[in-house]
Structure formats: C-alpha cells, structure tokens
C-alpha cells in the first residue's frame, strides 16, 4: 500500500520511487517542517483551545463595528502584517528555502503567504459558532462589518469552516502550508524545477503523515480540493487591496513590504 502511486493536481508525482527518497530522508524533512511550524505558529493549538470560548462581548463587537472603514483596515493590516512576519520566519527555517535564489524566495512568499495564513487560520477558528481569533478574543464575521468587503469575508469564513471540517493535526498543517509555499507554478519563478522537487518531497511527507492517522479516507484529495477557494480569496483580496491603496494611500503605507506589492 505504501508504494501506491499518488497523483496530485499540483506537482504530479507518478511514482514515489521516481523521487529517489528513502524513509529516513522523508522523516527528517517532516521533522524540519513540523519544528519550523511549531516554532513560528504564533499560537500553539493548546493555547488556542483554551481561548476558543473566550468570545468578544456584544459591547466589544459593537465597538469594532463602529470603527471607521479606515481604522478597521489599519487594525486588520497590523494583525495581518504581524502574522505574515511569522510566515516569513517559517519559510526561512524550511530546509531548501534559503538555498533558493533571493528572487524566488520573494516570489514564493509574496504569492503564498496569504494562503499559508488562511490555512493557519484553521487553528484560530471555531467552527461550532463561526468565530475567529481577532484582537485577543473570538468573534464572528460581524466584527469586520465596517471593512465593507463582505464577499471576501464570507469566502474567508467559508474556507475556515471547510478546513476545520478536515480536522487537520498540527503536523498536517505544517506540511500542507510548506507544500503550498513551495508551489512551482508561481509566476516569475526562475528555478521552478528546484521548487517542484521540494514540493514533491513535501507532498510525499504529507501523504505519509496522513496515512498515520486516516486509513481509508482520501484526506489528500480533500485538502487539494480546497486550493481553488484559496485562490479565489487571494484574488479577491488582491483586488480589495488595490482598491484600498487608491482610496487610502496613507494607510497602505504601513502594509509590510511583502504585502505592498501583491504582484511583482
Ligand atoms: C491567522 C492565524 C495566525 C494569526 C492570525 C492573525 C491575524 C488574523 C488571522 C490569524 C486570521 C484572519 C484575520 C487576521 C486579522 C484580520 C483577519 C482574523 C488568526 C480577518 C479575516 C479580516 C481580513 C480582512 C481582509 C481585508 C483581508 O497565526
């Protein structure tokens, strides 16, 4: 069973042996990725599970809603930027990432950091009442009303629910985010073959990890099936950001460098 060929929509692997890897190498790489995730995930799942029922009061939600669009964007931008710094740190700790040329490091991070953040959001999302961690406590979609981009937020919350439904372990989240980051199809990559090779190995590690817990179910297929929704969100987000930059150029200034230019 271990030797069954596996097919993915991205990074097509026809046969595990093609990759010329032994289990120790895969195990070693898994450990590096999992440690990198645990060291940079901002909140451990233990911390989050303790906070999950700590919700914003009506009062607090109303106070967020009464903020101006501008102020709310600023607040979200600060939190997102902060979270992105952790994603950058995650990437830097991944074996192979720093060996890529600087152009490719930047391309991969720019294109992938939001997707990584969205996957990381699963751990900070409570599907029982559709709330997410924001400003230290959990709250629903109505917290973000003054942003005036309900379509984007509904998409983000839908994805949060869908990803939670997969009940991924910390290890699976670590490997999944690493695989998404190492996407060889990002525009402007110069060494996409190298990235492809890294991603192929990560997918093998993810498949192995999945086999540890889920026997028959095809979790891998389900994980892959969430990628299109993530793409949609990233595109919507880039549009909003573009719009926002025109309307509020002063606030767009505080977006971190990676966030500033959604496309090179
Ligand atoms: C994701 C997991 C990270 C910690 C973290 C920090 C900021 C959070 C983010 C998580 C989830 C999504 C979030 C964000 C701040 C604002 C954003 C709650 C929990 C919401 C969805 C608003 C998005 C606004 C758009 C204009 C992008 O480890």
PDB file of C-alpha atoms and ligand atoms in Angstrom:
ATOM      1  CA  UNK A   1       0.000   0.000   0.000  1.00  0.00           C
ATOM      2  CA  UNK A   2       2.886   2.283   0.842  1.00  0.00           C
ATOM      3  CA  UNK A   3       4.121   2.039  -2.699  1.00  0.00           C
ATOM      4  CA  UNK A   4       0.829   3.003  -4.358  1.00  0.00           C
ATOM      5  CA  UNK A   5       1.278   5.710  -6.961  1.00  0.00           C
ATOM      6  CA  UNK A   6      -0.150   9.044  -5.952  1.00  0.00           C
ATOM      7  CA  UNK A   7      -1.419  11.790  -8.224  1.00  0.00           C
ATOM      8  CA  UNK A   8      -1.799  15.410  -7.346  1.00  0.00           C
ATOM      9  CA  UNK A   9      -3.170  18.312  -9.302  1.00  0.00           C
ATOM     10  CA  UNK A  10      -0.088  20.300  -8.447  1.00  0.00           C
ATOM     11  CA  UNK A  11       3.291  18.669  -8.542  1.00  0.00           C
ATOM     12  CA  UNK A  12       2.352  15.462 -10.270  1.00  0.00           C
ATOM     13  CA  UNK A  13       4.121  12.541  -8.702  1.00  0.00           C
ATOM     14  CA  UNK A  14       3.691   9.334 -10.595  1.00  0.00           C
ATOM     15  CA  UNK A  15       5.707   7.030  -8.502  1.00  0.00           C
ATOM     16  CA  UNK A  16       7.289   7.549  -5.137  1.00  0.00           C
ATOM     17  CA  UNK A  17      10.412   5.753  -6.289  1.00  0.00           C
ATOM     18  CA  UNK A  18      10.896   8.328  -9.053  1.00  0.00           C
ATOM     19  CA  UNK A  19      11.754  10.757  -6.337  1.00  0.00           C
ATOM     20  CA  UNK A  20      14.563   8.548  -5.175  1.00  0.00           C
ATOM     21  CA  UNK A  21      13.952   9.027  -1.491  1.00  0.00           C
ATOM     22  CA  UNK A  22      14.250   6.752   1.463  1.00  0.00           C
ATOM     23  CA  UNK A  23      12.024   6.907   4.520  1.00  0.00           C
ATOM     24  CA  UNK A  24      14.713   8.376   6.755  1.00  0.00           C
ATOM     25  CA  UNK A  25      15.128  11.335   4.426  1.00  0.00           C
ATOM     26  CA  UNK A  26      11.386  11.918   4.340  1.00  0.00           C
ATOM     27  CA  UNK A  27      11.161  11.563   8.113  1.00  0.00           C
ATOM     28  CA  UNK A  28      13.996  14.029   8.538  1.00  0.00           C
ATOM     29  CA  UNK A  29      12.336  16.561   6.247  1.00  0.00           C
ATOM     30  CA  UNK A  30       8.981  16.131   8.013  1.00  0.00           C
ATOM     31  CA  UNK A  31      10.631  16.854  11.320  1.00  0.00           C
ATOM     32  CA  UNK A  32      12.262  20.010   9.975  1.00  0.00           C
ATOM     33  CA  UNK A  33       8.934  21.270   8.613  1.00  0.00           C
ATOM     34  CA  UNK A  34       6.966  20.409  11.750  1.00  0.00           C
ATOM     35  CA  UNK A  35       9.551  22.027  14.021  1.00  0.00           C
ATOM     36  CA  UNK A  36       9.604  25.123  11.819  1.00  0.00           C
ATOM     37  CA  UNK A  37       5.834  25.352  12.066  1.00  0.00           C
ATOM     38  CA  UNK A  38       5.721  24.835  15.820  1.00  0.00           C
ATOM     39  CA  UNK A  39       8.435  27.438  16.281  1.00  0.00           C
ATOM     40  CA  UNK A  40       6.662  30.079  14.225  1.00  0.00           C
ATOM     41  CA  UNK A  41       2.935  29.450  14.605  1.00  0.00           C
ATOM     42  CA  UNK A  42       2.299  32.409  16.916  1.00  0.00           C
ATOM     43  CA  UNK A  43      -0.231  30.455  18.967  1.00  0.00           C
ATOM     44  CA  UNK A  44       0.069  26.779  19.817  1.00  0.00           C
ATOM     45  CA  UNK A  45      -3.039  24.669  19.400  1.00  0.00           C
ATOM     46  CA  UNK A  46      -3.013  24.194  23.177  1.00  0.00           C
ATOM     47  CA  UNK A  47      -3.158  27.938  23.781  1.00  0.00           C
ATOM     48  CA  UNK A  48      -5.876  28.301  21.174  1.00  0.00           C
ATOM     49  CA  UNK A  49      -8.045  25.529  22.541  1.00  0.00           C
ATOM     50  CA  UNK A  50      -8.008  27.329  25.891  1.00  0.00           C
ATOM     51  CA  UNK A  51      -9.044  30.613  24.274  1.00  0.00           C
ATOM     52  CA  UNK A  52     -11.673  29.240  21.950  1.00  0.00           C
ATOM     53  CA  UNK A  53     -14.654  30.013  24.169  1.00  0.00           C
ATOM     54  CA  UNK A  54     -13.316  33.393  25.151  1.00  0.00           C
ATOM     55  CA  UNK A  55     -15.536  35.490  22.903  1.00  0.00           C
ATOM     56  CA  UNK A  56     -15.839  39.228  22.400  1.00  0.00           C
ATOM     57  CA  UNK A  57     -18.826  40.662  24.252  1.00  0.00           C
ATOM     58  CA  UNK A  58     -21.672  42.358  22.383  1.00  0.00           C
ATOM     59  CA  UNK A  59     -20.193  45.612  23.560  1.00  0.00           C
ATOM     60  CA  UNK A  60     -16.760  44.819  22.123  1.00  0.00           C
ATOM     61  CA  UNK A  61     -18.235  43.704  18.810  1.00  0.00           C
ATOM     62  CA  UNK A  62     -20.270  46.916  18.610  1.00  0.00           C
ATOM     63  CA  UNK A  63     -17.189  48.953  19.318  1.00  0.00           C
ATOM     64  CA  UNK A  64     -15.343  47.227  16.435  1.00  0.00           C
ATOM     65  CA  UNK A  65     -18.339  47.795  14.170  1.00  0.00           C
ATOM     66  CA  UNK A  66     -18.449  51.464  14.973  1.00  0.00           C
ATOM     67  CA  UNK A  67     -14.849  51.991  13.842  1.00  0.00           C
ATOM     68  CA  UNK A  68     -14.421  53.734  10.543  1.00  0.00           C
ATOM     69  CA  UNK A  69     -13.544  51.651   7.499  1.00  0.00           C
ATOM     70  CA  UNK A  70     -10.132  53.282   7.564  1.00  0.00           C
ATOM     71  CA  UNK A  71      -9.407  52.465  11.196  1.00  0.00           C
ATOM     72  CA  UNK A  72     -10.600  48.903  10.773  1.00  0.00           C
ATOM     73  CA  UNK A  73      -8.384  48.371   7.731  1.00  0.00           C
ATOM     74  CA  UNK A  74      -5.486  49.691   9.715  1.00  0.00           C
ATOM     75  CA  UNK A  75      -6.199  47.337  12.591  1.00  0.00           C
ATOM     76  CA  UNK A  76      -6.507  44.332  10.272  1.00  0.00           C
ATOM     77  CA  UNK A  77      -3.385  45.336   8.379  1.00  0.00           C
ATOM     78  CA  UNK A  78      -1.398  45.424  11.611  1.00  0.00           C
ATOM     79  CA  UNK A  79      -2.568  41.950  12.633  1.00  0.00           C
ATOM     80  CA  UNK A  80      -2.073  40.503   9.170  1.00  0.00           C
ATOM     81  CA  UNK A  81       1.404  42.026   8.863  1.00  0.00           C
ATOM     82  CA  UNK A  82       2.376  40.623  12.186  1.00  0.00           C
ATOM     83  CA  UNK A  83       1.111  37.172  11.229  1.00  0.00           C
ATOM     84  CA  UNK A  84       2.956  37.412   7.891  1.00  0.00           C
ATOM     85  CA  UNK A  85       6.236  38.023   9.705  1.00  0.00           C
ATOM     86  CA  UNK A  86       5.786  34.628  11.337  1.00  0.00           C
ATOM     87  CA  UNK A  87       5.123  33.040   7.955  1.00  0.00           C
ATOM     88  CA  UNK A  88       8.330  34.562   6.589  1.00  0.00           C
ATOM     89  CA  UNK A  89      10.197  33.128   9.561  1.00  0.00           C
ATOM     90  CA  UNK A  90       8.583  29.737   8.886  1.00  0.00           C
ATOM     91  CA  UNK A  91       9.789  29.809   5.283  1.00  0.00           C
ATOM     92  CA  UNK A  92      13.320  30.761   6.314  1.00  0.00           C
ATOM     93  CA  UNK A  93      13.541  27.756   8.608  1.00  0.00           C
ATOM     94  CA  UNK A  94      12.498  25.271   5.899  1.00  0.00           C
ATOM     95  CA  UNK A  95      15.350  23.201   4.543  1.00  0.00           C
ATOM     96  CA  UNK A  96      15.996  24.232   0.979  1.00  0.00           C
ATOM     97  CA  UNK A  97      14.213  27.575   1.092  1.00  0.00           C
ATOM     98  CA  UNK A  98      17.255  29.705   1.838  1.00  0.00           C
ATOM     99  CA  UNK A  99      19.191  27.848  -0.852  1.00  0.00           C
ATOM    100  CA  UNK A 100      16.809  29.218  -3.476  1.00  0.00           C
ATOM    101  CA  UNK A 101      17.843  32.462  -5.128  1.00  0.00           C
ATOM    102  CA  UNK A 102      16.563  35.612  -3.484  1.00  0.00           C
ATOM    103  CA  UNK A 103      14.183  36.388  -6.324  1.00  0.00           C
ATOM    104  CA  UNK A 104      12.475  33.029  -5.890  1.00  0.00           C
ATOM    105  CA  UNK A 105      12.278  33.376  -2.112  1.00  0.00           C
ATOM    106  CA  UNK A 106      10.439  36.641  -2.557  1.00  0.00           C
ATOM    107  CA  UNK A 107       8.189  35.330  -5.319  1.00  0.00           C
ATOM    108  CA  UNK A 108       7.169  32.312  -3.229  1.00  0.00           C
ATOM    109  CA  UNK A 109       6.469  34.371  -0.132  1.00  0.00           C
ATOM    110  CA  UNK A 110       4.543  37.063  -1.924  1.00  0.00           C
ATOM    111  CA  UNK A 111       2.408  34.554  -3.741  1.00  0.00           C
ATOM    112  CA  UNK A 112       1.966  32.143  -0.855  1.00  0.00           C
ATOM    113  CA  UNK A 113       1.907  33.997   2.431  1.00  0.00           C
ATOM    114  CA  UNK A 114      -1.810  34.711   2.398  1.00  0.00           C
ATOM    115  CA  UNK A 115      -2.608  31.097   1.560  1.00  0.00           C
ATOM    116  CA  UNK A 116      -0.412  29.970   4.424  1.00  0.00           C
ATOM    117  CA  UNK A 117      -2.175  32.416   6.726  1.00  0.00           C
ATOM    118  CA  UNK A 118      -5.564  31.105   5.651  1.00  0.00           C
ATOM    119  CA  UNK A 119      -4.507  27.549   6.413  1.00  0.00           C
ATOM    120  CA  UNK A 120      -3.049  28.657   9.736  1.00  0.00           C
ATOM    121  CA  UNK A 121      -6.367  30.337  10.466  1.00  0.00           C
ATOM    122  CA  UNK A 122      -7.947  26.863  10.877  1.00  0.00           C
ATOM    123  CA  UNK A 123      -6.338  26.622  14.272  1.00  0.00           C
ATOM    124  CA  UNK A 124      -7.683  30.012  15.288  1.00  0.00           C
ATOM    125  CA  UNK A 125     -11.176  29.300  14.022  1.00  0.00           C
ATOM    126  CA  UNK A 126     -14.098  27.884  15.990  1.00  0.00           C
ATOM    127  CA  UNK A 127     -16.426  26.101  13.551  1.00  0.00           C
ATOM    128  CA  UNK A 128     -19.012  25.492  16.275  1.00  0.00           C
ATOM    129  CA  UNK A 129     -20.040  29.132  16.265  1.00  0.00           C
ATOM    130  CA  UNK A 130     -18.148  30.502  13.232  1.00  0.00           C
ATOM    131  CA  UNK A 131     -15.786  32.713  15.156  1.00  0.00           C
ATOM    132  CA  UNK A 132     -12.169  33.620  14.588  1.00  0.00           C
ATOM    133  CA  UNK A 133      -9.406  34.980  16.799  1.00  0.00           C
ATOM    134  CA  UNK A 134      -9.106  38.722  16.445  1.00  0.00           C
ATOM    135  CA  UNK A 135      -7.712  41.186  18.963  1.00  0.00           C
ATOM    136  CA  UNK A 136      -7.186  38.504  21.582  1.00  0.00           C
ATOM    137  CA  UNK A 137     -10.683  37.048  21.576  1.00  0.00           C
ATOM    138  CA  UNK A 138     -13.003  35.121  19.298  1.00  0.00           C
ATOM    139  CA  UNK A 139     -15.697  36.855  17.295  1.00  0.00           C
ATOM    140  CA  UNK A 140     -17.929  36.355  14.279  1.00  0.00           C
ATOM    141  CA  UNK A 141     -17.949  37.840  10.821  1.00  0.00           C
ATOM    142  CA  UNK A 142     -19.949  40.861  12.030  1.00  0.00           C
ATOM    143  CA  UNK A 143     -16.772  42.182  13.725  1.00  0.00           C
ATOM    144  CA  UNK A 144     -15.473  43.099  10.293  1.00  0.00           C
ATOM    145  CA  UNK A 145     -18.610  44.843   9.005  1.00  0.00           C
ATOM    146  CA  UNK A 146     -17.032  48.263   8.711  1.00  0.00           C
ATOM    147  CA  UNK A 147     -14.409  46.939   6.270  1.00  0.00           C
ATOM    148  CA  UNK A 148     -17.154  46.845   3.679  1.00  0.00           C
ATOM    149  CA  UNK A 149     -15.965  43.703   1.941  1.00  0.00           C
ATOM    150  CA  UNK A 150     -18.495  41.114   2.960  1.00  0.00           C
ATOM    151  CA  UNK A 151     -17.887  38.943  -0.109  1.00  0.00           C
ATOM    152  CA  UNK A 152     -14.245  38.470   0.838  1.00  0.00           C
ATOM    153  CA  UNK A 153     -15.044  37.827   4.479  1.00  0.00           C
ATOM    154  CA  UNK A 154     -17.751  35.272   3.674  1.00  0.00           C
ATOM    155  CA  UNK A 155     -15.245  33.467   1.476  1.00  0.00           C
ATOM    156  CA  UNK A 156     -12.645  33.523   4.265  1.00  0.00           C
ATOM    157  CA  UNK A 157     -15.126  32.228   6.843  1.00  0.00           C
ATOM    158  CA  UNK A 158     -16.383  29.531   4.436  1.00  0.00           C
ATOM    159  CA  UNK A 159     -12.826  28.367   3.951  1.00  0.00           C
ATOM    160  CA  UNK A 160     -12.236  28.426   7.712  1.00  0.00           C
ATOM    161  CA  UNK A 161     -15.216  26.151   8.227  1.00  0.00           C
ATOM    162  CA  UNK A 162     -14.244  23.849   5.372  1.00  0.00           C
ATOM    163  CA  UNK A 163     -10.670  23.489   6.596  1.00  0.00           C
ATOM    164  CA  UNK A 164     -11.759  22.913  10.195  1.00  0.00           C
ATOM    165  CA  UNK A 165     -14.026  20.168   8.916  1.00  0.00           C
ATOM    166  CA  UNK A 166     -10.911  18.248   7.804  1.00  0.00           C
ATOM    167  CA  UNK A 167      -9.661  18.371  11.422  1.00  0.00           C
ATOM    168  CA  UNK A 168      -6.015  18.534  10.422  1.00  0.00           C
ATOM    169  CA  UNK A 169      -3.335  17.873  13.014  1.00  0.00           C
ATOM    170  CA  UNK A 170      -0.539  20.361  13.702  1.00  0.00           C
ATOM    171  CA  UNK A 171       1.764  18.106  11.697  1.00  0.00           C
ATOM    172  CA  UNK A 172      -0.569  18.055   8.703  1.00  0.00           C
ATOM    173  CA  UNK A 173      -0.990  21.823   8.832  1.00  0.00           C
ATOM    174  CA  UNK A 174       2.785  22.238   8.929  1.00  0.00           C
ATOM    175  CA  UNK A 175       3.310  20.035   5.869  1.00  0.00           C
ATOM    176  CA  UNK A 176       0.322  21.453   3.988  1.00  0.00           C
ATOM    177  CA  UNK A 177       1.489  25.049   4.458  1.00  0.00           C
ATOM    178  CA  UNK A 178       5.029  24.122   3.413  1.00  0.00           C
ATOM    179  CA  UNK A 179       3.686  22.463   0.256  1.00  0.00           C
ATOM    180  CA  UNK A 180       1.567  25.498  -0.620  1.00  0.00           C
ATOM    181  CA  UNK A 181       4.525  27.790  -0.084  1.00  0.00           C
ATOM    182  CA  UNK A 182       6.692  25.692  -2.400  1.00  0.00           C
ATOM    183  CA  UNK A 183       4.366  25.998  -5.397  1.00  0.00           C
ATOM    184  CA  UNK A 184       6.384  25.681  -8.612  1.00  0.00           C
ATOM    185  CA  UNK A 185       3.694  27.362 -10.708  1.00  0.00           C
ATOM    186  CA  UNK A 186       4.081  30.883  -9.302  1.00  0.00           C
ATOM    187  CA  UNK A 187       4.710  33.473 -11.999  1.00  0.00           C
ATOM    188  CA  UNK A 188       8.261  34.856 -12.216  1.00  0.00           C
ATOM    189  CA  UNK A 189       9.993  31.901 -10.585  1.00  0.00           C
ATOM    190  CA  UNK A 190      13.427  31.377 -12.107  1.00  0.00           C
ATOM    191  CA  UNK A 191      14.180  27.922 -10.732  1.00  0.00           C
ATOM    192  CA  UNK A 192      10.767  26.309 -10.714  1.00  0.00           C
ATOM    193  CA  UNK A 193      12.287  22.830 -11.223  1.00  0.00           C
ATOM    194  CA  UNK A 194      14.073  23.174  -7.899  1.00  0.00           C
ATOM    195  CA  UNK A 195      10.867  24.320  -6.198  1.00  0.00           C
ATOM    196  CA  UNK A 196       8.949  21.482  -7.856  1.00  0.00           C
ATOM    197  CA  UNK A 197      11.385  18.970  -6.419  1.00  0.00           C
ATOM    198  CA  UNK A 198      10.995  20.413  -2.938  1.00  0.00           C
ATOM    199  CA  UNK A 199       7.201  20.419  -3.232  1.00  0.00           C
ATOM    200  CA  UNK A 200       7.097  16.832  -4.495  1.00  0.00           C
ATOM    201  CA  UNK A 201       9.036  15.691  -1.445  1.00  0.00           C
ATOM    202  CA  UNK A 202       6.790  17.659   0.881  1.00  0.00           C
ATOM    203  CA  UNK A 203       3.705  16.052  -0.656  1.00  0.00           C
ATOM    204  CA  UNK A 204       5.197  12.621  -0.127  1.00  0.00           C
ATOM    205  CA  UNK A 205       5.826  13.559   3.515  1.00  0.00           C
ATOM    206  CA  UNK A 206       2.262  14.858   3.840  1.00  0.00           C
ATOM    207  CA  UNK A 207       0.865  11.667   2.329  1.00  0.00           C
ATOM    208  CA  UNK A 208       2.917   9.648   4.823  1.00  0.00           C
ATOM    209  CA  UNK A 209       1.707  11.791   7.714  1.00  0.00           C
ATOM    210  CA  UNK A 210      -1.905  11.394   6.616  1.00  0.00           C
ATOM    211  CA  UNK A 211      -1.539   7.633   6.435  1.00  0.00           C
ATOM    212  CA  UNK A 212      -0.569   7.619  10.103  1.00  0.00           C
ATOM    213  CA  UNK A 213      -3.996   8.761  11.252  1.00  0.00           C
ATOM    214  CA  UNK A 214      -6.521   8.336   8.489  1.00  0.00           C
ATOM    215  CA  UNK A 215      -6.569   4.910   6.948  1.00  0.00           C
ATOM    216  CA  UNK A 216      -9.061   4.714   4.107  1.00  0.00           C
ATOM    217  CA  UNK A 217     -10.399   8.223   3.698  1.00  0.00           C
ATOM    218  CA  UNK A 218      -8.780  10.260   0.975  1.00  0.00           C
ATOM    219  CA  UNK A 219      -7.856  13.300   3.024  1.00  0.00           C
ATOM    220  CA  UNK A 220      -5.222  14.310   0.499  1.00  0.00           C
ATOM    221  CA  UNK A 221      -7.853  14.759  -2.215  1.00  0.00           C
ATOM    222  CA  UNK A 222      -9.976  16.804   0.171  1.00  0.00           C
ATOM    223  CA  UNK A 223      -7.036  19.005   1.085  1.00  0.00           C
ATOM    224  CA  UNK A 224      -6.198  19.592  -2.568  1.00  0.00           C
ATOM    225  CA  UNK A 225      -9.857  20.390  -3.283  1.00  0.00           C
ATOM    226  CA  UNK A 226      -9.642  23.451  -1.031  1.00  0.00           C
ATOM    227  CA  UNK A 227      -6.970  25.093  -3.136  1.00  0.00           C
ATOM    228  CA  UNK A 228      -9.318  26.715  -5.683  1.00  0.00           C
ATOM    229  CA  UNK A 229     -11.281  28.517  -2.944  1.00  0.00           C
ATOM    230  CA  UNK A 230      -7.975  29.758  -1.543  1.00  0.00           C
ATOM    231  CA  UNK A 231      -7.024  31.117  -4.960  1.00  0.00           C
ATOM    232  CA  UNK A 232     -10.367  32.915  -5.202  1.00  0.00           C
ATOM    233  CA  UNK A 233      -9.817  34.515  -1.812  1.00  0.00           C
ATOM    234  CA  UNK A 234      -6.318  35.634  -2.716  1.00  0.00           C
ATOM    235  CA  UNK A 235      -7.577  37.221  -5.917  1.00  0.00           C
ATOM    236  CA  UNK A 236     -10.458  38.939  -4.136  1.00  0.00           C
ATOM    237  CA  UNK A 237      -8.029  40.102  -1.510  1.00  0.00           C
ATOM    238  CA  UNK A 238      -5.603  41.496  -4.077  1.00  0.00           C
ATOM    239  CA  UNK A 239      -8.494  43.418  -5.674  1.00  0.00           C
ATOM    240  CA  UNK A 240      -9.609  44.891  -2.358  1.00  0.00           C
ATOM    241  CA  UNK A 241      -6.064  45.792  -1.525  1.00  0.00           C
ATOM    242  CA  UNK A 242      -5.655  47.555  -4.842  1.00  0.00           C
ATOM    243  CA  UNK A 243      -8.870  49.475  -4.268  1.00  0.00           C
ATOM    244  CA  UNK A 244      -7.877  50.291  -0.728  1.00  0.00           C
ATOM    245  CA  UNK A 245      -4.481  51.541  -1.812  1.00  0.00           C
ATOM    246  CA  UNK A 246      -6.167  54.037  -4.099  1.00  0.00           C
ATOM    247  CA  UNK A 247      -8.662  55.213  -1.508  1.00  0.00           C
ATOM    248  CA  UNK A 248      -6.305  55.278   1.478  1.00  0.00           C
ATOM    249  CA  UNK A 249      -2.727  55.565   0.217  1.00  0.00           C
ATOM    250  CA  UNK A 250      -1.514  56.715   3.650  1.00  0.00           C
ATOM    251  CA  UNK A 251      -2.620  53.553   5.452  1.00  0.00           C
ATOM    252  CA  UNK A 252      -1.449  51.283   2.653  1.00  0.00           C
ATOM    253  CA  UNK A 253       1.999  52.582   3.610  1.00  0.00           C
ATOM    254  CA  UNK A 254       2.070  50.503   6.758  1.00  0.00           C
ATOM    255  CA  UNK A 255       1.490  47.234   4.897  1.00  0.00           C
ATOM    256  CA  UNK A 256       4.719  45.278   5.136  1.00  0.00           C
ATOM    257  CA  UNK A 257       6.871  45.152   2.019  1.00  0.00           C
ATOM    258  CA  UNK A 258       5.576  41.722   1.038  1.00  0.00           C
ATOM    259  CA  UNK A 259       2.062  42.894   1.430  1.00  0.00           C
ATOM    260  CA  UNK A 260       2.638  46.079  -0.503  1.00  0.00           C
ATOM    261  CA  UNK A 261       3.080  44.502  -3.896  1.00  0.00           C
ATOM    262  CA  UNK A 262       0.758  41.564  -4.440  1.00  0.00           C
ATOM    263  CA  UNK A 263       2.411  41.039  -7.813  1.00  0.00           C
ATOM    264  CA  UNK A 264       5.993  41.726  -8.731  1.00  0.00           C
TER     265      UNK A 264
HETATM  266  C1  LIG B   1      -4.491  33.560  11.365  1.00  0.00           C
HETATM  267  C2  LIG B   1      -3.554  32.643  12.106  1.00  0.00           C
HETATM  268  C3  LIG B   1      -2.331  33.410  12.563  1.00  0.00           C
HETATM  269  C4  LIG B   1      -2.769  34.514  13.497  1.00  0.00           C
HETATM  270  C5  LIG B   1      -3.760  35.402  12.826  1.00  0.00           C
HETATM  271  C6  LIG B   1      -3.537  36.717  12.823  1.00  0.00           C
HETATM  272  C7  LIG B   1      -4.414  37.706  12.172  1.00  0.00           C
HETATM  273  C8  LIG B   1      -5.794  37.166  11.844  1.00  0.00           C
HETATM  274  C9  LIG B   1      -5.644  35.777  11.218  1.00  0.00           C
HETATM  275  C10 LIG B   1      -4.965  34.775  12.178  1.00  0.00           C
HETATM  276  C11 LIG B   1      -6.975  35.243  10.678  1.00  0.00           C
HETATM  277  C12 LIG B   1      -7.700  36.226   9.777  1.00  0.00           C
HETATM  278  C13 LIG B   1      -7.894  37.592  10.454  1.00  0.00           C
HETATM  279  C14 LIG B   1      -6.490  38.079  10.852  1.00  0.00           C
HETATM  280  C15 LIG B   1      -6.696  39.523  11.202  1.00  0.00           C
HETATM  281  C16 LIG B   1      -7.794  40.003  10.268  1.00  0.00           C
HETATM  282  C17 LIG B   1      -8.314  38.753   9.538  1.00  0.00           C
HETATM  283  C18 LIG B   1      -8.836  37.451  11.641  1.00  0.00           C
HETATM  284  C19 LIG B   1      -5.916  34.323  13.282  1.00  0.00           C
HETATM  285  C20 LIG B   1      -9.800  38.901   9.203  1.00  0.00           C
HETATM  286  C21 LIG B   1     -10.386  37.683   8.482  1.00  0.00           C
HETATM  287  C22 LIG B   1     -10.067  40.184   8.364  1.00  0.00           C
HETATM  288  C23 LIG B   1      -9.498  40.105   6.973  1.00  0.00           C
HETATM  289  C24 LIG B   1      -9.556  41.448   6.315  1.00  0.00           C
HETATM  290  C25 LIG B   1      -9.287  41.412   4.854  1.00  0.00           C
HETATM  291  C26 LIG B   1      -9.349  42.751   4.263  1.00  0.00           C
HETATM  292  C27 LIG B   1      -8.061  40.683   4.439  1.00  0.00           C
HETATM  293  O1  LIG B   1      -1.401  32.570  13.175  1.00  0.00           O
END
